[in-house]
Structure formats: C-alpha cells, structure tokens
Coordinates of C-alpha atoms in Angstrom, one line a residue:
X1 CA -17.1 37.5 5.6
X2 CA -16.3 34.2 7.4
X3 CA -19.3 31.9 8.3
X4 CA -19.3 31.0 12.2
X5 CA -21.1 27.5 12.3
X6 CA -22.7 26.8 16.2
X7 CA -23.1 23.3 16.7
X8 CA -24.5 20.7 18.8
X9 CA -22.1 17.7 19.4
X10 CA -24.6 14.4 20.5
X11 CA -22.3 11.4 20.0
X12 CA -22.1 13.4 16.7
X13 CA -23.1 16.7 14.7
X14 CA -26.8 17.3 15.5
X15 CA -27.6 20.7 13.8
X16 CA -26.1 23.7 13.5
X17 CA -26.8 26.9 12.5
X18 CA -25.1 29.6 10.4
X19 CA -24.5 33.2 11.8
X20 CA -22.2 35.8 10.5
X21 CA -19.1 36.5 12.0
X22 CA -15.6 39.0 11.2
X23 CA -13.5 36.4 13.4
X24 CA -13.0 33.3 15.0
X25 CA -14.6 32.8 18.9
X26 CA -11.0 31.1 20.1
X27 CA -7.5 31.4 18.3
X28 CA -6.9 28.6 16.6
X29 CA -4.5 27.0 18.5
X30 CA -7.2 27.3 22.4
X31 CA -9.7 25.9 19.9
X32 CA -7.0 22.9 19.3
X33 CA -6.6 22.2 22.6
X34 CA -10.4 22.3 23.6
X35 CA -10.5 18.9 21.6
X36 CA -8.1 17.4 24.2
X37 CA -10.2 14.9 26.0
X38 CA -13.7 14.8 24.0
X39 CA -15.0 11.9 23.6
X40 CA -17.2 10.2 21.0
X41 CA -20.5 7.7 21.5
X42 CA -19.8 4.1 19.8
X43 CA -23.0 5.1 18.2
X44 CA -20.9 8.0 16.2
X45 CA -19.4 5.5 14.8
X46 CA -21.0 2.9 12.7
X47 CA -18.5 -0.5 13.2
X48 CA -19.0 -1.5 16.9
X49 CA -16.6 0.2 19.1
X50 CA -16.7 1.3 22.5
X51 CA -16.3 4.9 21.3
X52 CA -13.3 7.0 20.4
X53 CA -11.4 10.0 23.2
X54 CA -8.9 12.4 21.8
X55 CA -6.3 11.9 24.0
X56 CA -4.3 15.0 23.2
X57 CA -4.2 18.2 20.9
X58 CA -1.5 20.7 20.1
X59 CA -1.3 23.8 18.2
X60 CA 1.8 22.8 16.1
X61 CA 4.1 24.2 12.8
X62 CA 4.3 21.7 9.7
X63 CA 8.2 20.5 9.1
X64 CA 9.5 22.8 6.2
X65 CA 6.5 24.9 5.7
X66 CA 5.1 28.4 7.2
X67 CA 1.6 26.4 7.8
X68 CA 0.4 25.4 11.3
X69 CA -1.9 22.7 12.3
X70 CA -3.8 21.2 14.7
X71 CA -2.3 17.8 16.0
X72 CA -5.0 15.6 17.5
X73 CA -3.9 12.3 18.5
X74 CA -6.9 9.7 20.2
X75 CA -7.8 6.1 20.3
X76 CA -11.0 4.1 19.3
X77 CA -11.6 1.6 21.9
X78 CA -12.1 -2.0 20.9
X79 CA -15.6 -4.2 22.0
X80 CA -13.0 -7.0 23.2
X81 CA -11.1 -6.0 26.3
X82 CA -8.3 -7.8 25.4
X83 CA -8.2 -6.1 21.8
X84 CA -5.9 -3.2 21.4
X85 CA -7.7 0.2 20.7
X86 CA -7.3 1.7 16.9
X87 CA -5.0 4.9 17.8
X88 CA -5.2 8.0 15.1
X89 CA -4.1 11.0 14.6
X90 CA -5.5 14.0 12.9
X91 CA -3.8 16.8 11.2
X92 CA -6.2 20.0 10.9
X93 CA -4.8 22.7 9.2
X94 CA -4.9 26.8 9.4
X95 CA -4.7 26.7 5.7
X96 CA -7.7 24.0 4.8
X97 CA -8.7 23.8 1.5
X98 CA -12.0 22.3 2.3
X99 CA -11.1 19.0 1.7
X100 CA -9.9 15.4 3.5
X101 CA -7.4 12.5 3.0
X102 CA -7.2 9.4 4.4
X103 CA -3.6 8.0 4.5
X104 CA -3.1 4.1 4.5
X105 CA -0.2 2.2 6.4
X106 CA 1.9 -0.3 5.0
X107 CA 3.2 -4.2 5.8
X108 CA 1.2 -5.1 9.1
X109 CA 0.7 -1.7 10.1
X110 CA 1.2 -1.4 13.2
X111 CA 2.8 2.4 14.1
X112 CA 0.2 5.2 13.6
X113 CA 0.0 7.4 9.9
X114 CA 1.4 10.9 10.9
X115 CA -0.8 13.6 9.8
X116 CA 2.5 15.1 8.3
X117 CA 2.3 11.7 6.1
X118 CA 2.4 11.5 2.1
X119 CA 0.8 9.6 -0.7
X120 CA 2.5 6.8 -2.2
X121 CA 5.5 8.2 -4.8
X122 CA 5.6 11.6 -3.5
X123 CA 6.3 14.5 -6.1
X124 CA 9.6 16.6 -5.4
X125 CA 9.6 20.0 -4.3
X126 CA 5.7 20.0 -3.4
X127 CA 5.1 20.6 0.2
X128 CA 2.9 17.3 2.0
X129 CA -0.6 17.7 1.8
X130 CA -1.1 18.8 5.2
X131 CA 1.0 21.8 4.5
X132 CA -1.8 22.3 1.1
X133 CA -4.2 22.5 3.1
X134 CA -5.7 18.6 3.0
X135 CA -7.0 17.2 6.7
X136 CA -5.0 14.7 7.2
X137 CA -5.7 11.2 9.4
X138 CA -4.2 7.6 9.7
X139 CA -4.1 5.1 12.3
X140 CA -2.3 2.2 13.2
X141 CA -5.6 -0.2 12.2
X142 CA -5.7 -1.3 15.7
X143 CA -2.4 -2.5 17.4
X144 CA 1.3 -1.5 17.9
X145 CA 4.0 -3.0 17.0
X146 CA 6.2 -4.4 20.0
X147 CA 10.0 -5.3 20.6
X148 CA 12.0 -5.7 18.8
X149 CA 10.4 -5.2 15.8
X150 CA 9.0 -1.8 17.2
X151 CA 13.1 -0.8 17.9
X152 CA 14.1 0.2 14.4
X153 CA 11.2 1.9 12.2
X154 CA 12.3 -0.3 9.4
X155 CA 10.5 -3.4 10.8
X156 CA 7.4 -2.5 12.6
X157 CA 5.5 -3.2 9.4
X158 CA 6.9 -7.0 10.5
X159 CA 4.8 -8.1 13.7
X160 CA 1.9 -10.2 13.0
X161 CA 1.6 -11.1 16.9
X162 CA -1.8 -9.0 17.1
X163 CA -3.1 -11.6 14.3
X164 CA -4.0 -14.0 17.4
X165 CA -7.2 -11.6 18.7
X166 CA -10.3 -11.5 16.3
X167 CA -11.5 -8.1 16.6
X168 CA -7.6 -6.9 16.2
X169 CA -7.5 -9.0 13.1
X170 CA -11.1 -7.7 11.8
X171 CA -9.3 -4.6 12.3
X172 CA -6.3 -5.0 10.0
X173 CA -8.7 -6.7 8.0
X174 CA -10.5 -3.6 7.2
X175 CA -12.6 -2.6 9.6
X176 CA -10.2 0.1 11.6
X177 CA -10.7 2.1 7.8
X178 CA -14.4 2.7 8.9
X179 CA -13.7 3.2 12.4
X180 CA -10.7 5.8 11.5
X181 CA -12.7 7.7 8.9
X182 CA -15.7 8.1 10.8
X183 CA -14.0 9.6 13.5
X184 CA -11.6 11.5 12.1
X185 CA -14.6 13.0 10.1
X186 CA -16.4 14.2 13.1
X187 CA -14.0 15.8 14.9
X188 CA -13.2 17.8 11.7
X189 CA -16.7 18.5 11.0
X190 CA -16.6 19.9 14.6
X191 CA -13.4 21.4 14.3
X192 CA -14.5 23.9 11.3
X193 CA -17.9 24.0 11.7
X194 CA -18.9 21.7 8.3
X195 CA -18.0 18.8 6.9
X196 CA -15.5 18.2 4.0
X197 CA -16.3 18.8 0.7
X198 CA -13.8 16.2 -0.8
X199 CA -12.6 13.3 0.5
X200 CA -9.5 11.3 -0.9
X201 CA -8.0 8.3 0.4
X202 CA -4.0 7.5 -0.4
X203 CA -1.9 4.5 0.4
X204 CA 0.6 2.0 -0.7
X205 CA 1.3 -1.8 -0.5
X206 CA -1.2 -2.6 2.5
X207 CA -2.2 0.8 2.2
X208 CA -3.2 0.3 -1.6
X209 CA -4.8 -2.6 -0.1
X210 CA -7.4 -0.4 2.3
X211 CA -7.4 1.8 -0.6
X212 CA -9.4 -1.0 -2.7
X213 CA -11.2 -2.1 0.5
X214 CA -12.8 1.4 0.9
X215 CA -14.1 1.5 -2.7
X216 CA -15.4 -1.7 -2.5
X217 CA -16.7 -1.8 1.0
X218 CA -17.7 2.4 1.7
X219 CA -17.8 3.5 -1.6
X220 CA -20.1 6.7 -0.1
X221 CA -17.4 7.9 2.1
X222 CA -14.7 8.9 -0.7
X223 CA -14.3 10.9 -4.3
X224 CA -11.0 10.1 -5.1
X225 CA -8.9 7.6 -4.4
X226 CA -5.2 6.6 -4.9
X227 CA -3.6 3.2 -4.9
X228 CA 0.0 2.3 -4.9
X229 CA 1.1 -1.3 -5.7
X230 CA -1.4 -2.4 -3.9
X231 CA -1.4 -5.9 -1.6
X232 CA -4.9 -6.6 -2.7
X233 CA -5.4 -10.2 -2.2
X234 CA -3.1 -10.3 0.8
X235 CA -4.3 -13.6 2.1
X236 CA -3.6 -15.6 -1.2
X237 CA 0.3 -13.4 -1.6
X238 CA 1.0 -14.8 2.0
X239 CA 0.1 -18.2 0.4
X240 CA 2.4 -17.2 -2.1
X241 CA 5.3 -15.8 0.1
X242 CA 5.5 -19.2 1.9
X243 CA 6.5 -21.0 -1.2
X244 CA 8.9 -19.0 -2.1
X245 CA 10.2 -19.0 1.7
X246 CA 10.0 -22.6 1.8
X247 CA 12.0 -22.5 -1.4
X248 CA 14.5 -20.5 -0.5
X249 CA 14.8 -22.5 2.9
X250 CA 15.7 -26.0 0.5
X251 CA 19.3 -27.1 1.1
X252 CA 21.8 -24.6 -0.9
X253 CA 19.0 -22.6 -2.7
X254 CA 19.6 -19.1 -0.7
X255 CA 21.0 -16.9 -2.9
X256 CA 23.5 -14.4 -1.0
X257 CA 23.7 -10.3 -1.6
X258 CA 26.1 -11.1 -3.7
X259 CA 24.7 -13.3 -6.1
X260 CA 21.5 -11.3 -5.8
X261 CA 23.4 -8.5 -7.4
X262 CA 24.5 -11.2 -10.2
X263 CA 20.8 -11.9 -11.3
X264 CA 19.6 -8.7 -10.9
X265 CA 22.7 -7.2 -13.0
X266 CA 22.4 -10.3 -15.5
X267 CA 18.6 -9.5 -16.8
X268 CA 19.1 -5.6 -16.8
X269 CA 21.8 -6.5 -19.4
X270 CA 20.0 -8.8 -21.2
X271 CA 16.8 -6.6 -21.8
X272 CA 17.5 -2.9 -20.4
X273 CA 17.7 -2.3 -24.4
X274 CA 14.5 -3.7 -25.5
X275 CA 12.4 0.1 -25.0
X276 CA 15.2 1.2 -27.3
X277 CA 18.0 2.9 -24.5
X278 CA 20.3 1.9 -22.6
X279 CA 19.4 3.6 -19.7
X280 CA 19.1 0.6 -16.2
X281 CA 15.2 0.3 -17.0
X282 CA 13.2 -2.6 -18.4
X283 CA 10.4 -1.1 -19.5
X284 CA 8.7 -4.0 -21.3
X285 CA 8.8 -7.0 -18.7
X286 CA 7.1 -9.1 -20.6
X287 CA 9.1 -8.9 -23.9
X288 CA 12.4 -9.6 -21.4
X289 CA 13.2 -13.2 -22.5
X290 CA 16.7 -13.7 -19.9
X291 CA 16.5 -17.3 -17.8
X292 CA 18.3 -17.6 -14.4
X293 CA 19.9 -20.9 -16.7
X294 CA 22.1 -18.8 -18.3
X295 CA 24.3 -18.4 -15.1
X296 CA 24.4 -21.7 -14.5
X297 CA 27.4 -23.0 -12.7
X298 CA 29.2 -26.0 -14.3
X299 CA 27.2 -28.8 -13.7
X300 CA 24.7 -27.2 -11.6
X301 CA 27.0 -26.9 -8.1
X302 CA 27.6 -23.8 -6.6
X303 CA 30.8 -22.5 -7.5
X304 CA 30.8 -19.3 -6.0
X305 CA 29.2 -15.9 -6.6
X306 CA 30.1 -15.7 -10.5
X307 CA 27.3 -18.0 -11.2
X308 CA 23.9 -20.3 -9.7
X309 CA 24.0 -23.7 -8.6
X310 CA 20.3 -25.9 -9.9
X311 CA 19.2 -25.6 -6.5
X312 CA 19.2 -21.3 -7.0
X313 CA 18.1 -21.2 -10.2
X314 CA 15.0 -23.5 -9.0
X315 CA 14.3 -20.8 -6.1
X316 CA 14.2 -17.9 -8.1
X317 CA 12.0 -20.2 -10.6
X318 CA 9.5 -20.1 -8.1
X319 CA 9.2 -16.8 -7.4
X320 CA 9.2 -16.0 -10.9
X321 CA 6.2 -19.0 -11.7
X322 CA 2.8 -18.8 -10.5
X323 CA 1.1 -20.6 -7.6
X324 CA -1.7 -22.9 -7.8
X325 CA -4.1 -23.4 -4.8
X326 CA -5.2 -27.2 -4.8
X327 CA -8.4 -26.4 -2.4
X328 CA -10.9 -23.8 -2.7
X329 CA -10.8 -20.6 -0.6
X330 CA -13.5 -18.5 0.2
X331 CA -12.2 -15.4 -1.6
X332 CA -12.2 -17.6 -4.8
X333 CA -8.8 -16.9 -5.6
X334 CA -7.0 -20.1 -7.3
X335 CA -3.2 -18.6 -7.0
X336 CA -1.0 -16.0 -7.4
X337 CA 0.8 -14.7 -10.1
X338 CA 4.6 -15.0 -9.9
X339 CA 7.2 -11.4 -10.0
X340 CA 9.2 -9.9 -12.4
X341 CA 12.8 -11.2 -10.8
X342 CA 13.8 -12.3 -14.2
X343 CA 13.0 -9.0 -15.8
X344 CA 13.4 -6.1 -13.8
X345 CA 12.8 -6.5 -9.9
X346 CA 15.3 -6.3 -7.4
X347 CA 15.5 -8.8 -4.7
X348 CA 18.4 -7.2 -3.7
X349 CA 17.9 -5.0 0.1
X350 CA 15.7 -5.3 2.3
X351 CA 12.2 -5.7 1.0
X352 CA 13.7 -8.2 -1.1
X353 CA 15.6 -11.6 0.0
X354 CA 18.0 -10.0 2.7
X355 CA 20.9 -11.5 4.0
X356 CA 20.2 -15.2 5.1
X357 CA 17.9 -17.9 4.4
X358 CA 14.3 -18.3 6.0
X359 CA 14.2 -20.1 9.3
X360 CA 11.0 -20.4 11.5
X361 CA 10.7 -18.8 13.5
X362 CA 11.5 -15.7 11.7
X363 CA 14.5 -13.4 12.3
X364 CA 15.2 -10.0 11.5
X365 CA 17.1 -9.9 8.2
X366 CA 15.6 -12.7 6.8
X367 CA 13.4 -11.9 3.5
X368 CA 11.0 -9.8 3.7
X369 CA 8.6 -12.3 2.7
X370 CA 9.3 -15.0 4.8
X371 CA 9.2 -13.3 8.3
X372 CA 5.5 -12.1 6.9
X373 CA 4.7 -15.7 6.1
X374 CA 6.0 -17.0 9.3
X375 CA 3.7 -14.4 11.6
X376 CA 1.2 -14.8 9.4
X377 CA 0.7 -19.0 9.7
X378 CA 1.8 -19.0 13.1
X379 CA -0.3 -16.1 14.6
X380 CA -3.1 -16.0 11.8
X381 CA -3.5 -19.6 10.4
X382 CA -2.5 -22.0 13.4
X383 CA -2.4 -19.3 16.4
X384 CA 0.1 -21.4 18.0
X385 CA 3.2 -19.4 18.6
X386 CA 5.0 -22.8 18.5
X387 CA 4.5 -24.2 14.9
X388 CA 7.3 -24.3 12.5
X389 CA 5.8 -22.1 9.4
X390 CA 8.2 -24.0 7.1
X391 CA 5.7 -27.6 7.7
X392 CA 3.0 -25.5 6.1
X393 CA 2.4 -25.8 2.2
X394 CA 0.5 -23.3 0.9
X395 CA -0.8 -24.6 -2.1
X396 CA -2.1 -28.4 -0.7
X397 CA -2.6 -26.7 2.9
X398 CA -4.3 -30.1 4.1
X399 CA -5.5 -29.6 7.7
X400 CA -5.3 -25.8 7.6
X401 CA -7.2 -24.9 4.3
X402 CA -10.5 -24.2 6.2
X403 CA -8.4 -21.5 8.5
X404 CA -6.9 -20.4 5.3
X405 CA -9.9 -20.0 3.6
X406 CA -11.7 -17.7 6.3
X407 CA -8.6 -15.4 6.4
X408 CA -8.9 -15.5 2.6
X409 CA -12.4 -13.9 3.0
X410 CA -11.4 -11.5 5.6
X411 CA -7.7 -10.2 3.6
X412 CA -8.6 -10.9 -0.1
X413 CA -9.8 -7.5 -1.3
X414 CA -11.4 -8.4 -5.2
X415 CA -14.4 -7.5 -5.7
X416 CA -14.8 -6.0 -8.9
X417 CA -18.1 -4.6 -9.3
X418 CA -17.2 -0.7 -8.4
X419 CA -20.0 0.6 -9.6
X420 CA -21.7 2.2 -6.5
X421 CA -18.1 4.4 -5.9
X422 CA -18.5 4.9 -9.9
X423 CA -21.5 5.9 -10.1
X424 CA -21.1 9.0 -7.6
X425 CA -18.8 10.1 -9.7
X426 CA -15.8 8.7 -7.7
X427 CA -12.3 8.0 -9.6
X428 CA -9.4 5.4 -8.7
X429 CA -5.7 6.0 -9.8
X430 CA -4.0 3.2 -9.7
X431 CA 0.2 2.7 -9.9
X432 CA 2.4 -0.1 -10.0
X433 CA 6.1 -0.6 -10.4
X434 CA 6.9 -3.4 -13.0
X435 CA 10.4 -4.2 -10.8
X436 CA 8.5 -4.7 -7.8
X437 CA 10.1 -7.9 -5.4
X438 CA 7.4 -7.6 -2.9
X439 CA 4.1 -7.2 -4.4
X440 CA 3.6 -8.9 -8.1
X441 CA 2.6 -6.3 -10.5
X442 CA 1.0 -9.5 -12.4
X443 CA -1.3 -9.5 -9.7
X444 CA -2.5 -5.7 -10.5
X445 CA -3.0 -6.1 -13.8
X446 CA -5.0 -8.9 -13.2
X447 CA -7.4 -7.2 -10.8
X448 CA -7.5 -4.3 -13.1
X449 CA -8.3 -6.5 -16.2
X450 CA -10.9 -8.0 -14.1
X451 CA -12.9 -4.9 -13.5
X452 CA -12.8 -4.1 -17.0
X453 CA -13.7 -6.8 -18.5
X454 CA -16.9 -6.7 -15.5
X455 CA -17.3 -3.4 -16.1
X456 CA -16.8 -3.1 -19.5
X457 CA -14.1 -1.0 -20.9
X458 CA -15.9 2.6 -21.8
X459 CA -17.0 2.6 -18.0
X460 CA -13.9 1.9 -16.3
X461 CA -11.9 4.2 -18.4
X462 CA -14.2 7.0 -17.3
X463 CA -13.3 6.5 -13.6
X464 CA -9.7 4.9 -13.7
X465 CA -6.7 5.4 -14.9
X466 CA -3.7 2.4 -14.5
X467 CA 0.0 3.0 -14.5
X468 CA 2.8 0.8 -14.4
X469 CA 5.8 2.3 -14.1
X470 CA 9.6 0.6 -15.6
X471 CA 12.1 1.0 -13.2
X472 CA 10.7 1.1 -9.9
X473 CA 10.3 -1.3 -7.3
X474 CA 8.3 -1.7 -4.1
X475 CA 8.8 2.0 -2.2
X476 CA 12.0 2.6 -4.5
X477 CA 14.1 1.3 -7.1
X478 CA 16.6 2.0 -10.2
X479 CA 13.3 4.5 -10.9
X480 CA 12.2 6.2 -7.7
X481 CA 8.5 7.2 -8.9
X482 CA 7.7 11.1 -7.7
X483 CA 4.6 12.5 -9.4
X484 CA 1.7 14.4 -8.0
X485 CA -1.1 11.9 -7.9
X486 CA -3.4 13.7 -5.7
X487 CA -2.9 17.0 -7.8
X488 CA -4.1 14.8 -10.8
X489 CA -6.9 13.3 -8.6
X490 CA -8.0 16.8 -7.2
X491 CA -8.4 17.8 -10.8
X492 CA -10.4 15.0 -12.0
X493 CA -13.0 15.2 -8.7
X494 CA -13.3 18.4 -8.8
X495 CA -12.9 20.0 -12.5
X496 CA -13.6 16.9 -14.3
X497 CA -10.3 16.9 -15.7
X498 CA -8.8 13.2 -16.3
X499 CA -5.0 13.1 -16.3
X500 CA -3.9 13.3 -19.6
X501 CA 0.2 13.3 -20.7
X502 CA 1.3 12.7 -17.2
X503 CA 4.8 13.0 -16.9
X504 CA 7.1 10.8 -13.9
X505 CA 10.0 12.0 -12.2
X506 CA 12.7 10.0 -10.9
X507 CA 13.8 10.9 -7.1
X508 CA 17.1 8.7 -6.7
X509 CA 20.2 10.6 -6.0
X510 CA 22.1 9.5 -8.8
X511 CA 19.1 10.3 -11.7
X512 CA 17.6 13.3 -9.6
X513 CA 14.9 14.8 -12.1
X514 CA 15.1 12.7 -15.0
X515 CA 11.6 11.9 -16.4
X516 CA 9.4 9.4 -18.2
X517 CA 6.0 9.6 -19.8
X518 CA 3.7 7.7 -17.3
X519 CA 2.0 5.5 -19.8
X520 CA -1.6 4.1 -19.4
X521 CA -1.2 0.4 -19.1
X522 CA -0.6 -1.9 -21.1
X523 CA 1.6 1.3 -23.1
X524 CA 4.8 1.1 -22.2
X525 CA 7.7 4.0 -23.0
X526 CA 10.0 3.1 -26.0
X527 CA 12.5 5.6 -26.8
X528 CA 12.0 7.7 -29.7
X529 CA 15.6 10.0 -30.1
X530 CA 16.5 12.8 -28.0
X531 CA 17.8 13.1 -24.1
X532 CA 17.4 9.6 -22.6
X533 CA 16.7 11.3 -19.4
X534 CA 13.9 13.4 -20.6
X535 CA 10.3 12.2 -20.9
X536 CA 9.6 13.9 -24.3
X537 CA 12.6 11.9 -25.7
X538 CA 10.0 8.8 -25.8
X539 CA 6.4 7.8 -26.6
X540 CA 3.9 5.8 -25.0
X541 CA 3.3 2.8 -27.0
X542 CA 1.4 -0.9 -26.8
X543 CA 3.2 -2.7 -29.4

C-alpha cells in the first residue's frame, strides 16, 4: 500500500502526516506542473539568497529510456541586484529509487547541469541515473555564459567575465553548491512527500572540485560522493596555467598540432612498453624516463615539424616541472605540481595546447589553459578588462599577490581533515587519468596522500578508494574511462560493500570494450599474458 504524505510547505517542510492511500491525489505529470511557479523563502535556504521560484515544470520522457520525469527548471535569486541568479534544474523521476545526486559542472561553469546529466566516466550500456531512478539536479553556480563563448557548447566552460561581481564569484567559489542542494532538496521532499534517503554528489574537473568542497564544507548533506580529476586547488593551477601560457607565448616556443603529435607519439614509444604491452598506454608515468631533448633539432633551431627547437623543448619543460610561489597565499599552497606531457598526456586537441600561441586577450582556439588564465587575472585578480594577462607572473605576483591570495582562499579546496563526512559513515571515490593535459594528476595524489597521512592510513582506507587510471586524459583519451562509479558507491553506502576487483572499460571507437583492472593507487596494471585487451590478462601491482 503506498503511503500518501500531507504536508505543510512554510518557506519549507513544516510537518506532515502519514495517511494510507491505494493511489496518487494528481497524476504525476498535473502534480509536475503544480510546481510551476512556487516559490521558496531565503530562509529555506541557509546561504543568503533572496529565495528561489520554479520557473517551469514539465511532465517529460527520459532520451532512450521508457522512464518519465518531472523537469523542473527555477532560479535562486542573488542578495546583490547586479549578481546573476543560480539557475537549476531538477529531474524527478516516476521510477525513484529513494535516493538523490547532485551533478557538478565543469571549466567555469556557466550553462546549467541537465537533469538527464551523467557522472564523470560514464559506464556503457547503463541507462543515466535519472532513467535508474536517482533525483537528479545541477545548476549553472550562478551565471551564464555569454557570446561568443555561449555559441558553441565546447567553450562555455571558457567565460570568466562573471568573475568581476563578488557574490557571483562566492558562488562559483562554492557557495551555489549549498544554495542548489538545499533547494533542489525541498522541492523533492515536497514532490514525494519525504525526503531522500541517499544523497550522492558526482562531478568532474571543476565538478570534482565542488565534489571536495561539499565534503569538506557540508559534510551532513551527502553519503557518497564521486570525484573525477578533480581541479581542487583551482586558484594555485590558474597560477600554474599562466606560466605555462606565458611560456608558450616566448618567441618560437608554440608548438603547432603537428609537432604536438611528434611529442605525444615520441613518449608513447619510448615507454608504452614499460607495463609489459605494447598496447598505446603508459601505465607507469613515473617509471617513463623520455626527455623532450631527444627531438632536438640540430643545434636547437626549429627545423620543421620532425623535431623541437631549445625554445619548445623549454615550454613543454615547464609544464612538465613544478611551480613555486615566492609569496604566501592564504590557502597555503606553495605551487603546483607539473603534468605528465613527457609520459602519457596529450596536449594534442582542444583541452590541450590548440592551434596558436596564447595572446591576451584570449581567443578562441588558443590553449585551453591560457584563455582560463587570461579571464581569470583579468576579471578575477585585476578586474580590469584591459590588462594584458601575459604582464602577470604567477609565481613573484608582486603588486597582485594579496588579490591572489584572497581568491586562493575562496578557490583552493584542501582541507584534509574529512573526518565529520567520515564519521557519518560517508565514502569518497576518487579517479584520475595519469595522461591528463589539463588537470595534473600529481596534484591528486598529493591531496590524497595528504589526507592519509592526516588521517592516518586504516581510516582513510575505510572511507576512500583512489584510482588512477593509464590511458586516459582529461574527459577522454587513448583510454576513454567507462565504469559504473555510482553503482560501486550505491553499494558501499548502502550494503557496506567497498569496491573490490573493479574492472574499467574503454569507450573510444577504435578499442570499444577492451578492459583494464582499475587499480588502487599507487598499483598500477602490468601485463601478466593473455589478451592485451582484456583486464584479466593483467594484475594490479606497486612495484
């Protein structure tokens, strides 16, 4: 027999009470639409706002399943009236399951998580976790992204314009994770008549940023969460993206598509066989000993794409070195550790070094890295639209440091004592690509190794588990990660179960389906004999 729940809504659930009932008082989808238009109190919520109005609410199918779902799309207002509000949207199943998850956005956000969404390294063949029955809910943490970066999907994550108003910057920050959950949370309570039994959080890159920031910030709001090469101390890698971009901006130092392909081909040759197989995959980075020297062009010039001139080698040097900050930052950081482009990342594409050297200000097609840089010091760190980004050195900021070091405290998430979110019996699931061009998988491992050596290492092996994955890159890669994290998450919340011999898929075209063990870091797979594209062919191993 279903339960009816009657409730009071007062800027929030006030009471209800539970009376038996054989069906529902409204089909589903009138119900849907009765949310269109109700509004929430800014005391519902517990960041200051100026409340939250679903702004529409539609009675929908999910894309390539037989579920339907309740589409609620809103806005929180901001306290600042020249802030832009947080918009969401809310996927509520017919099927639900009971439980919630939060999806996280990516780069600087700025386009609203569809409730249709899917966690970082999707598995294949497994319908999105709307269509299982999860609540969904994203947002856009507080702005949209504009022209022309808002014409092609590929580079909304790229405007940093809204980093010029405070609230919108608290926001990105963080803060729009509160705002979004607590909202989303009511009006799903209201929805179904009771609140979610689990609730999961998922996100990559910025998104395995918030994923951090809500177990270290609201570790009472979440069971389970998932994070995916997570930008974790984003202030200090936009320190470290503007060396790089000032770098690759030195006369001659650019290295084309062309000779991106050399370098990248180059190390795959010289260490793809260290894990035993041939197979495109560096699997041990740091046992890879190849030096961008050994395609040196005579006598250092550039000579064309068969080889780098002194000037290239000493760019991808410094993305491959650390940085050092010679001032103090609020966060604490000192630096940030350099990437793997000398022993499995890609640069090549488009979260990677583009097509043409770094100007300022930015243009499309530029690296990645270097149009983030460029919003962020102009917008973020001077605010003056006007300043060349390129003046700016990161690691003896001068003038700028103190800016640097309040946005440090605001985007840095590290703190490493999770023992509130550990103690309620929450668990993390943490993966990283070791080819990754964007975000340094150095820079995981030393968060991670931080919390265990805080936490000591019984205790954070009874609520983590770490995974760094050979092959795949930031989003994709020569291995396109697909397994089903939140399956193995579900399963450890709920049945205690900790993932045990996890196994990876691979979702590029060419390698469809072939597998890997997914090795607890720092194991790594070395081949054993056998199939080179199963995962049984090899064994996890920390030699």
């Amino acid at each position: 027999m279903r339960m009816l729940w009657i409730c009071a809504l007062a800027g929030g659930l006030a009471g209800c009470a539970q009376l038996p009932s054989r069906t529902p008082v409204k089909p589903e989808g009138e119900a849907c639409e009765a949310l269109k238009g109700r509004q929430l109190a800014a005391s519902a919520i517990a960041l200051p706002t100026r409340g939250a109005v679903v702004d529409g609410a539609a009675w929908l199918p999910v894309p390539g399943s037989t579920v339907e779902y309740c589409r609620v799309q809103g806005r929180i207002d901001p306290v600042d009236p020249d802030a832009p509000p947080i918009r969401f949207e809310l996927g509520l199943p017919s099927n639900w399951n009971g439980k919630s998850l939060h999806l996280g956005g990516g780069g600087y956000n700025g386009t609203v998580v569809a409730a249709t969404g899917n966690v970082p390294a999707p598995p294949l063949n497994v319908p999105v976790p709307l269509a299982r029955g999860y609540a969904t809910f994203g947002s856009d943490s507080g702005h949209e992204a504009a022209p022309p970066y808002s014409d092609d999907p590929a580079t909304r994550s790229l405007d940093g314009r809204f980093l010029q108003n405070d609230e919108a910057l608290h926001n990105f920050a963080g803060d729009a994770l509160k705002k979004t959950h607590d909202v989303a949370t009511q009006l799903l309570t209201t929805y179904y008549g009771r609140a979610p039994v689990q609730r999961y959080f998922a996100g990559g890159s910025t998104g395995g940023r918030e994923a951090f920031a809500v177990v270290q910030r609201w570790p009472d709001d979440y069971d389970g969460v998932i994070s995916a090469y997570p930008a974790w101390n984003a202030a200090t890698l936009d320190l470290a993206f503007g060396r790089i971009a000032r770098a690759l901006a030195q006369p001659g130092a650019y290295l084309d598509p062309a000779k991106q392909t050399l370098l990248y081909q180059a190390q795959i040759a010289a260490c793809d066989a260290n894990d035993g197989a041939r197979d495109g995959l560096i699997s041990r980075p740091d046992a890879c000993r190849f030096t961008a020297k050994s395609l040196r062009c005579a006598k250092g010039r550039d000579l064309g794409d068969h080889c780098l001139s002194d000037a290239q080698i000493a760019a991808v040097s410094t993305m491959a070195t650390p940085m050092r900050l010679h001032y103090p930052v609020a966060s604490g950081e000192t630096g940030y550790p350099g990437f793997n482009v000398l022993s499995g990342a890609d640069l090549r594409g488009f979260l990677g070094w583009g097509s043409q050297a770094p100007t300022s200000p930015a243009q499309l097609g530029q690296p990645y890295l270097s149009q983030f840089w460029d919003h962020w010091v102009r917008f973020g760190v001077t605010r003056d639209p006007a300043f060349d980004s390129r003046k700016l050195d990161p690691e003896r900021a001068g003038p700028e440091a103190g800016r640097i070091s309040v946005l440090t405290a605001l985007q840095d998430v590290n703190r490493t004592d999770l023992g509130r979110f550990a103690g309620r019996g929450g668990k993390l699931i943490v993966l990283h690509g070791a080819a990754d061009a964007l975000v340094s998988t150095r820079a995981t491992i030393d968060y991670m190794e931080r919390v265990r050596a805080g936490m000591g290492s019984a205790a954070t092996d009874a609520f983590t588990r770490f995974y760094v994955i050979p092959g795949y890159g930031h989003v994709n890669g020569a291995f396109k990660a697909s397994w089903d994290s939140l399956a193995a998450l579900d399963r450890w919340v709920v049945d205690g179960v900790a993932p045990g011999a996890e196994v990876v898929a691979d979702a590029n075209a060419g390698t469809l389906g072939r597998t890997r063990p997914l090795c607890r870091y720092p194991a790594w797979p070395r081949y054993r004999s056998g199939d080179v594209n199963v995962a049984a062919s090899f064994e996890c191993v920390k030699d």
